[in-house]
mmCIF file with all atom_site columns, C-alpha atoms in Angstrom:
data_model
loop_
_atom_site.group_PDB
_atom_site.id
_atom_site.type_symbol
_atom_site.label_atom_id
_atom_site.label_alt_id
_atom_site.label_comp_id
_atom_site.label_asym_id
_atom_site.label_entity_id
_atom_site.label_seq_id
_atom_site.pdbx_PDB_ins_code
_atom_site.Cartn_x
_atom_site.Cartn_y
_atom_site.Cartn_z
_atom_site.occupancy
_atom_site.B_iso_or_equiv
_atom_site.pdbx_formal_charge
_atom_site.auth_seq_id
_atom_site.auth_comp_id
_atom_site.auth_asym_id
_atom_site.auth_atom_id
_atom_site.pdbx_PDB_model_num
ATOM 1   C CA . TYR A 1 1   ? -17.821 56.235 -14.737 1.00 0.00 ? 54  TYR A CA 1
ATOM 2   C CA . PHE A 1 2   ? -20.966 54.129 -14.936 1.00 0.00 ? 55  PHE A CA 1
ATOM 3   C CA . SER A 1 3   ? -24.279 55.728 -14.044 1.00 0.00 ? 56  SER A CA 1
ATOM 4   C CA . MET A 1 4   ? -26.438 53.579 -11.788 1.00 0.00 ? 57  MET A CA 1
ATOM 5   C CA . ILE A 1 5   ? -30.082 54.573 -11.863 1.00 0.00 ? 58  ILE A CA 1
ATOM 6   C CA . VAL A 1 6   ? -32.878 53.335 -9.588  1.00 0.00 ? 59  VAL A CA 1
ATOM 7   C CA . ALA A 1 7   ? -35.285 53.100 -12.538 1.00 0.00 ? 60  ALA A CA 1
ATOM 8   C CA . ASN A 1 8   ? -32.929 50.783 -14.437 1.00 0.00 ? 61  ASN A CA 1
ATOM 9   C CA . CYS A 1 9   ? -32.787 48.377 -11.497 1.00 0.00 ? 62  CYS A CA 1
ATOM 10  C CA . LEU A 1 10  ? -36.575 48.311 -11.175 1.00 0.00 ? 63  LEU A CA 1
ATOM 11  C CA . ASN A 1 11  ? -37.248 47.951 -14.859 1.00 0.00 ? 64  ASN A CA 1
ATOM 12  C CA . THR A 1 12  ? -34.654 45.210 -15.368 1.00 0.00 ? 65  THR A CA 1
ATOM 13  C CA . ASN A 1 13  ? -35.519 42.863 -12.525 1.00 0.00 ? 66  ASN A CA 1
ATOM 14  C CA . PRO A 1 14  ? -38.195 44.184 -10.141 1.00 0.00 ? 67  PRO A CA 1
ATOM 15  C CA . ASP A 1 15  ? -38.466 40.905 -8.203  1.00 0.00 ? 68  ASP A CA 1
ATOM 16  C CA . LEU A 1 16  ? -34.958 41.465 -6.843  1.00 0.00 ? 69  LEU A CA 1
ATOM 17  C CA . TYR A 1 17  ? -35.800 44.872 -5.435  1.00 0.00 ? 70  TYR A CA 1
ATOM 18  C CA . ILE A 1 18  ? -39.494 44.926 -4.531  1.00 0.00 ? 71  ILE A CA 1
ATOM 19  C CA . GLU A 1 19  ? -41.203 42.919 -1.815  1.00 0.00 ? 72  GLU A CA 1
ATOM 20  C CA . ASN A 1 20  ? -44.621 43.712 -0.311  1.00 0.00 ? 73  ASN A CA 1
ATOM 21  C CA . SER A 1 21  ? -44.698 47.304 -1.596  1.00 0.00 ? 74  SER A CA 1
ATOM 22  C CA . ARG A 1 22  ? -41.141 47.886 -0.314  1.00 0.00 ? 75  ARG A CA 1
ATOM 23  C CA . LEU A 1 23  ? -38.301 48.976 -2.532  1.00 0.00 ? 76  LEU A CA 1
ATOM 24  C CA . LYS A 1 24  ? -34.931 47.766 -1.266  1.00 0.00 ? 77  LYS A CA 1
ATOM 25  C CA . CYS A 1 25  ? -31.855 48.973 -3.139  1.00 0.00 ? 78  CYS A CA 1
ATOM 26  C CA . PRO A 1 26  ? -29.090 49.484 -0.545  1.00 0.00 ? 79  PRO A CA 1
ATOM 27  C CA . LEU A 1 27  ? -25.405 49.141 -1.381  1.00 0.00 ? 80  LEU A CA 1
ATOM 28  C CA . MET A 1 28  ? -25.777 49.430 -5.142  1.00 0.00 ? 81  MET A CA 1
ATOM 29  C CA . GLU A 1 29  ? -23.813 52.624 -5.904  1.00 0.00 ? 82  GLU A CA 1
ATOM 30  C CA . LEU A 1 30  ? -26.980 54.233 -7.270  1.00 0.00 ? 83  LEU A CA 1
ATOM 31  C CA . ASN A 1 31  ? -26.459 57.893 -8.155  1.00 0.00 ? 84  ASN A CA 1
ATOM 32  C CA . SER A 1 32  ? -29.809 58.977 -9.611  1.00 0.00 ? 85  SER A CA 1
ATOM 33  C CA . ILE A 1 33  ? -33.460 57.989 -9.688  1.00 0.00 ? 86  ILE A CA 1
ATOM 34  C CA . GLY A 1 34  ? -34.493 58.270 -13.346 1.00 0.00 ? 87  GLY A CA 1
ATOM 35  C CA . LYS A 1 35  ? -37.973 57.715 -14.805 1.00 0.00 ? 88  LYS A CA 1
ATOM 36  C CA . ILE A 1 36  ? -39.919 55.171 -12.765 1.00 0.00 ? 89  ILE A CA 1
ATOM 37  C CA . GLU A 1 37  ? -42.566 53.059 -14.505 1.00 0.00 ? 90  GLU A CA 1
ATOM 38  C CA . THR A 1 38  ? -46.117 53.788 -13.328 1.00 0.00 ? 91  THR A CA 1
ATOM 39  C CA . ARG A 1 39  ? -46.499 50.294 -11.869 1.00 0.00 ? 92  ARG A CA 1
ATOM 40  C CA . PHE A 1 40  ? -43.746 51.056 -9.320  1.00 0.00 ? 93  PHE A CA 1
ATOM 41  C CA . GLN A 1 41  ? -44.938 54.497 -8.261  1.00 0.00 ? 94  GLN A CA 1
ATOM 42  C CA . LYS A 1 42  ? -47.242 53.240 -5.476  1.00 0.00 ? 95  LYS A CA 1
ATOM 43  C CA . ILE A 1 43  ? -44.388 51.804 -3.426  1.00 0.00 ? 96  ILE A CA 1
ATOM 44  C CA . GLU A 1 44  ? -44.844 52.835 0.234   1.00 0.00 ? 97  GLU A CA 1
ATOM 45  C CA . SER A 1 45  ? -41.439 52.007 1.727   1.00 0.00 ? 98  SER A CA 1
ATOM 46  C CA . ILE A 1 46  ? -38.212 53.003 -0.013  1.00 0.00 ? 99  ILE A CA 1
ATOM 47  C CA . ASN A 1 47  ? -34.724 52.029 1.108   1.00 0.00 ? 100 ASN A CA 1
ATOM 48  C CA . LEU A 1 48  ? -32.027 53.716 -0.970  1.00 0.00 ? 101 LEU A CA 1
ATOM 49  C CA . SER A 1 49  ? -29.446 53.747 1.812   1.00 0.00 ? 102 SER A CA 1
ATOM 50  C CA . LYS A 1 50  ? -25.708 53.273 1.307   1.00 0.00 ? 103 LYS A CA 1
ATOM 51  C CA . ASN A 1 51  ? -25.624 54.502 -2.292  1.00 0.00 ? 104 ASN A CA 1
ATOM 52  C CA . SER A 1 52  ? -24.176 57.578 -4.003  1.00 0.00 ? 105 SER A CA 1
ATOM 53  C CA . LEU A 1 53  ? -27.347 59.640 -4.340  1.00 0.00 ? 106 LEU A CA 1
ATOM 54  C CA . GLY A 1 54  ? -26.737 63.371 -4.218  1.00 0.00 ? 107 GLY A CA 1
ATOM 55  C CA . ASN A 1 55  ? -29.530 64.514 -6.454  1.00 0.00 ? 108 ASN A CA 1
ATOM 56  C CA . LEU A 1 56  ? -33.081 63.563 -5.490  1.00 0.00 ? 109 LEU A CA 1
ATOM 57  C CA . SER A 1 57  ? -34.563 64.659 -8.791  1.00 0.00 ? 110 SER A CA 1
ATOM 58  C CA . GLY A 1 58  ? -37.339 62.201 -9.612  1.00 0.00 ? 111 GLY A CA 1
ATOM 59  C CA . ILE A 1 59  ? -38.145 61.277 -6.001  1.00 0.00 ? 112 ILE A CA 1
ATOM 60  C CA . ASN A 1 60  ? -41.567 62.892 -6.528  1.00 0.00 ? 113 ASN A CA 1
ATOM 61  C CA . GLN A 1 61  ? -42.581 59.847 -8.599  1.00 0.00 ? 114 GLN A CA 1
ATOM 62  C CA . PHE A 1 62  ? -42.946 57.895 -5.338  1.00 0.00 ? 115 PHE A CA 1
ATOM 63  C CA . SER A 1 63  ? -45.937 59.961 -4.213  1.00 0.00 ? 116 SER A CA 1
ATOM 64  C CA . TYR A 1 64  ? -47.340 57.134 -2.031  1.00 0.00 ? 117 TYR A CA 1
ATOM 65  C CA . ALA A 1 65  ? -44.136 56.719 -0.019  1.00 0.00 ? 118 ALA A CA 1
ATOM 66  C CA . LYS A 1 66  ? -44.630 56.657 3.748   1.00 0.00 ? 119 LYS A CA 1
ATOM 67  C CA . SER A 1 67  ? -41.077 55.671 4.660   1.00 0.00 ? 120 SER A CA 1
ATOM 68  C CA . LEU A 1 68  ? -37.905 56.848 2.954   1.00 0.00 ? 121 LEU A CA 1
ATOM 69  C CA . ASP A 1 69  ? -34.371 55.818 3.929   1.00 0.00 ? 122 ASP A CA 1
ATOM 70  C CA . LEU A 1 70  ? -31.635 57.921 2.310   1.00 0.00 ? 123 LEU A CA 1
ATOM 71  C CA . SER A 1 71  ? -28.982 57.174 4.946   1.00 0.00 ? 124 SER A CA 1
ATOM 72  C CA . PHE A 1 72  ? -25.334 57.098 3.910   1.00 0.00 ? 125 PHE A CA 1
ATOM 73  C CA . ASN A 1 73  ? -25.695 58.964 0.619   1.00 0.00 ? 126 ASN A CA 1
ATOM 74  C CA . LYS A 1 74  ? -24.486 62.386 -0.539  1.00 0.00 ? 127 LYS A CA 1
ATOM 75  C CA . VAL A 1 75  ? -27.729 64.310 -0.124  1.00 0.00 ? 128 VAL A CA 1
ATOM 76  C CA . LEU A 1 76  ? -27.418 68.069 0.395   1.00 0.00 ? 129 LEU A CA 1
ATOM 77  C CA . LEU A 1 77  ? -31.012 69.188 -0.036  1.00 0.00 ? 130 LEU A CA 1
ATOM 78  C CA . PHE A 1 78  ? -34.171 67.442 0.979   1.00 0.00 ? 131 PHE A CA 1
ATOM 79  C CA . LEU A 1 79  ? -36.682 68.122 -1.833  1.00 0.00 ? 132 LEU A CA 1
ATOM 80  C CA . LEU A 1 80  ? -39.155 65.868 -0.065  1.00 0.00 ? 133 LEU A CA 1
ATOM 81  C CA . PHE A 1 81  ? -42.009 68.317 0.444   1.00 0.00 ? 134 PHE A CA 1
ATOM 82  C CA . ILE A 1 82  ? -43.836 66.818 -2.538  1.00 0.00 ? 135 ILE A CA 1
ATOM 83  C CA . LEU A 1 83  ? -44.081 63.422 -0.828  1.00 0.00 ? 136 LEU A CA 1
ATOM 84  C CA . SER A 1 84  ? -47.036 64.355 1.344   1.00 0.00 ? 137 SER A CA 1
ATOM 85  C CA . CYS A 1 85  ? -47.577 60.801 2.667   1.00 0.00 ? 138 CYS A CA 1
ATOM 86  C CA . LEU A 1 86  ? -44.154 60.564 4.340   1.00 0.00 ? 139 LEU A CA 1
ATOM 87  C CA . VAL A 1 87  ? -44.277 59.543 7.989   1.00 0.00 ? 140 VAL A CA 1
ATOM 88  C CA . ILE A 1 88  ? -40.637 58.440 8.409   1.00 0.00 ? 141 ILE A CA 1
ATOM 89  C CA . VAL A 1 89  ? -37.513 59.997 6.887   1.00 0.00 ? 142 VAL A CA 1
ATOM 90  C CA . LYS A 1 90  ? -34.071 58.561 7.598   1.00 0.00 ? 143 LYS A CA 1
ATOM 91  C CA . GLN A 1 91  ? -31.261 60.693 6.312   1.00 0.00 ? 144 GLN A CA 1
ATOM 92  C CA . PHE A 1 92  ? -28.506 59.511 8.617   1.00 0.00 ? 145 PHE A CA 1
ATOM 93  C CA . ILE A 1 93  ? -24.968 60.569 7.623   1.00 0.00 ? 146 ILE A CA 1
ATOM 94  C CA . ASN A 1 94  ? -25.407 62.729 4.543   1.00 0.00 ? 147 ASN A CA 1
ATOM 95  C CA . LEU A 1 95  ? -24.100 66.169 3.575   1.00 0.00 ? 148 LEU A CA 1
ATOM 96  C CA . ALA A 1 96  ? -26.977 68.422 4.719   1.00 0.00 ? 149 ALA A CA 1
ATOM 97  C CA . GLU A 1 97  ? -25.431 71.542 6.283   1.00 0.00 ? 150 GLU A CA 1
ATOM 98  C CA . ASP A 1 98  ? -28.080 74.255 6.227   1.00 0.00 ? 151 ASP A CA 1
ATOM 99  C CA . ILE A 1 99  ? -30.765 73.980 8.901   1.00 0.00 ? 152 ILE A CA 1
ATOM 100 C CA . ASN A 1 100 ? -33.025 76.114 6.688   1.00 0.00 ? 153 ASN A CA 1
ATOM 101 C CA . CYS A 1 101 ? -33.297 73.243 4.204   1.00 0.00 ? 154 CYS A CA 1
ATOM 102 C CA . LEU A 1 102 ? -35.625 71.652 6.758   1.00 0.00 ? 155 LEU A CA 1
ATOM 103 C CA . ASN A 1 103 ? -38.205 74.389 6.135   1.00 0.00 ? 156 ASN A CA 1
ATOM 104 C CA . GLU A 1 104 ? -39.618 72.457 3.218   1.00 0.00 ? 157 GLU A CA 1
ATOM 105 C CA . LEU A 1 105 ? -40.386 69.544 5.541   1.00 0.00 ? 158 LEU A CA 1
ATOM 106 C CA . LYS A 1 106 ? -43.033 71.719 7.216   1.00 0.00 ? 159 LYS A CA 1
ATOM 107 C CA . ALA A 1 107 ? -45.331 70.740 4.355   1.00 0.00 ? 160 ALA A CA 1
ATOM 108 C CA . LEU A 1 108 ? -45.149 67.088 5.462   1.00 0.00 ? 161 LEU A CA 1
ATOM 109 C CA . SER A 1 109 ? -48.034 67.145 7.929   1.00 0.00 ? 162 SER A CA 1
ATOM 110 C CA . LYS A 1 110 ? -47.818 63.361 8.506   1.00 0.00 ? 163 LYS A CA 1
ATOM 111 C CA . LEU A 1 111 ? -44.072 63.335 9.268   1.00 0.00 ? 164 LEU A CA 1
ATOM 112 C CA . GLU A 1 112 ? -43.546 61.754 12.705  1.00 0.00 ? 165 GLU A CA 1
ATOM 113 C CA . SER A 1 113 ? -39.974 60.492 12.618  1.00 0.00 ? 166 SER A CA 1
ATOM 114 C CA . LEU A 1 114 ? -36.865 62.209 11.293  1.00 0.00 ? 167 LEU A CA 1
ATOM 115 C CA . ILE A 1 115 ? -33.292 60.946 11.560  1.00 0.00 ? 168 ILE A CA 1
ATOM 116 C CA . LEU A 1 116 ? -30.535 63.427 10.713  1.00 0.00 ? 169 LEU A CA 1
ATOM 117 C CA . ASP A 1 117 ? -27.678 62.127 12.903  1.00 0.00 ? 170 ASP A CA 1
ATOM 118 C CA . GLY A 1 118 ? -24.326 62.447 11.197  1.00 0.00 ? 171 GLY A CA 1
ATOM 119 C CA . ASN A 1 119 ? -25.269 65.375 8.963   1.00 0.00 ? 172 ASN A CA 1
ATOM 120 C CA . PRO A 1 120 ? -23.282 68.590 9.443   1.00 0.00 ? 173 PRO A CA 1
ATOM 121 C CA . LEU A 1 121 ? -26.481 70.427 10.416  1.00 0.00 ? 174 LEU A CA 1
ATOM 122 C CA . ALA A 1 122 ? -26.817 68.168 13.482  1.00 0.00 ? 175 ALA A CA 1
ATOM 123 C CA . ASN A 1 123 ? -23.759 69.953 14.910  1.00 0.00 ? 176 ASN A CA 1
ATOM 124 C CA . ILE A 1 124 ? -25.420 73.375 14.862  1.00 0.00 ? 177 ILE A CA 1
ATOM 125 C CA . PRO A 1 125 ? -25.919 74.782 18.377  1.00 0.00 ? 178 PRO A CA 1
ATOM 126 C CA . ASN A 1 126 ? -29.482 74.103 19.611  1.00 0.00 ? 179 ASN A CA 1
ATOM 127 C CA . TYR A 1 127 ? -30.067 71.848 16.609  1.00 0.00 ? 180 TYR A CA 1
ATOM 128 C CA . LYS A 1 128 ? -32.745 69.725 18.317  1.00 0.00 ? 181 LYS A CA 1
ATOM 129 C CA . SER A 1 129 ? -34.658 72.721 19.639  1.00 0.00 ? 182 SER A CA 1
ATOM 130 C CA . ILE A 1 130 ? -34.608 74.349 16.210  1.00 0.00 ? 183 ILE A CA 1
ATOM 131 C CA . VAL A 1 131 ? -35.879 71.204 14.487  1.00 0.00 ? 184 VAL A CA 1
ATOM 132 C CA . ILE A 1 132 ? -38.616 70.708 17.095  1.00 0.00 ? 185 ILE A CA 1
ATOM 133 C CA . SER A 1 133 ? -39.823 74.281 16.646  1.00 0.00 ? 186 SER A CA 1
ATOM 134 C CA . MET A 1 134 ? -39.751 73.931 12.847  1.00 0.00 ? 187 MET A CA 1
ATOM 135 C CA . LEU A 1 135 ? -41.521 70.549 12.812  1.00 0.00 ? 188 LEU A CA 1
ATOM 136 C CA . PRO A 1 136 ? -43.891 70.454 15.803  1.00 0.00 ? 189 PRO A CA 1
ATOM 137 C CA . ASN A 1 137 ? -45.635 67.243 14.640  1.00 0.00 ? 190 ASN A CA 1
ATOM 138 C CA . LEU A 1 138 ? -42.506 65.136 15.102  1.00 0.00 ? 191 LEU A CA 1
ATOM 139 C CA . LYS A 1 139 ? -42.677 62.356 17.656  1.00 0.00 ? 192 LYS A CA 1
ATOM 140 C CA . TYR A 1 140 ? -39.140 61.087 17.097  1.00 0.00 ? 193 TYR A CA 1
ATOM 141 C CA . LEU A 1 141 ? -36.013 63.035 16.231  1.00 0.00 ? 194 LEU A CA 1
ATOM 142 C CA . ASP A 1 142 ? -32.870 61.055 15.495  1.00 0.00 ? 195 ASP A CA 1
ATOM 143 C CA . SER A 1 143 ? -32.489 57.577 16.804  1.00 0.00 ? 196 SER A CA 1
ATOM 144 C CA . LYS A 1 144 ? -33.071 57.971 20.544  1.00 0.00 ? 197 LYS A CA 1
ATOM 145 C CA . VAL A 1 145 ? -34.936 61.210 21.171  1.00 0.00 ? 198 VAL A CA 1
ATOM 146 C CA . PHE A 1 146 ? -38.668 60.988 21.802  1.00 0.00 ? 199 PHE A CA 1
ATOM 147 C CA . LEU A 1 147 ? -40.771 64.110 21.550  1.00 0.00 ? 200 LEU A CA 1
ATOM 148 C CA . CYS A 1 148 ? -43.977 64.542 23.470  1.00 0.00 ? 201 CYS A CA 1
ATOM 149 C CA . LEU A 1 149 ? -45.801 67.861 23.625  1.00 0.00 ? 202 LEU A CA 1
ATOM 150 C CA . ASN A 1 150 ? -42.735 69.493 22.085  1.00 0.00 ? 203 ASN A CA 1
ATOM 151 C CA . GLU A 1 151 ? -40.495 68.503 24.992  1.00 0.00 ? 204 GLU A CA 1
ATOM 152 C CA . ILE A 1 152 ? -37.533 66.157 24.799  1.00 0.00 ? 205 ILE A CA 1
ATOM 153 C CA . ILE A 1 153 ? -38.095 63.241 27.132  1.00 0.00 ? 206 ILE A CA 1
#
């Protein structure tokens, strides 16, 4: 078993993964984040989709992130409340089951768009209503639902 770490990719050849303050590391079988060098911590857009991430330990190093794509990973818990700049979170098809894990997202006052399609919690009865009441600042929930004045349009 070979451990693939985001930090190793960045530190080895950053030009392959960073473009215009965007980190792009999809389809790399990454399973952890590791220690990120200071020069990479101001990245604003992070795409870690289609990897094997289950543990988000270390995600707090990207404190300037506005957009985070964790789609198609193995994420159970969010642990994103420390990323106060987040506006967009894509966590399509992961392992999140407990709707209460979204409580920590309340601290993300700038969060406007959240995609949770394909997670087990999206099958909970009244899922959309629960999320809307928990996160009243959302404008978009999942890929096609637009929220305006807390009503689904």
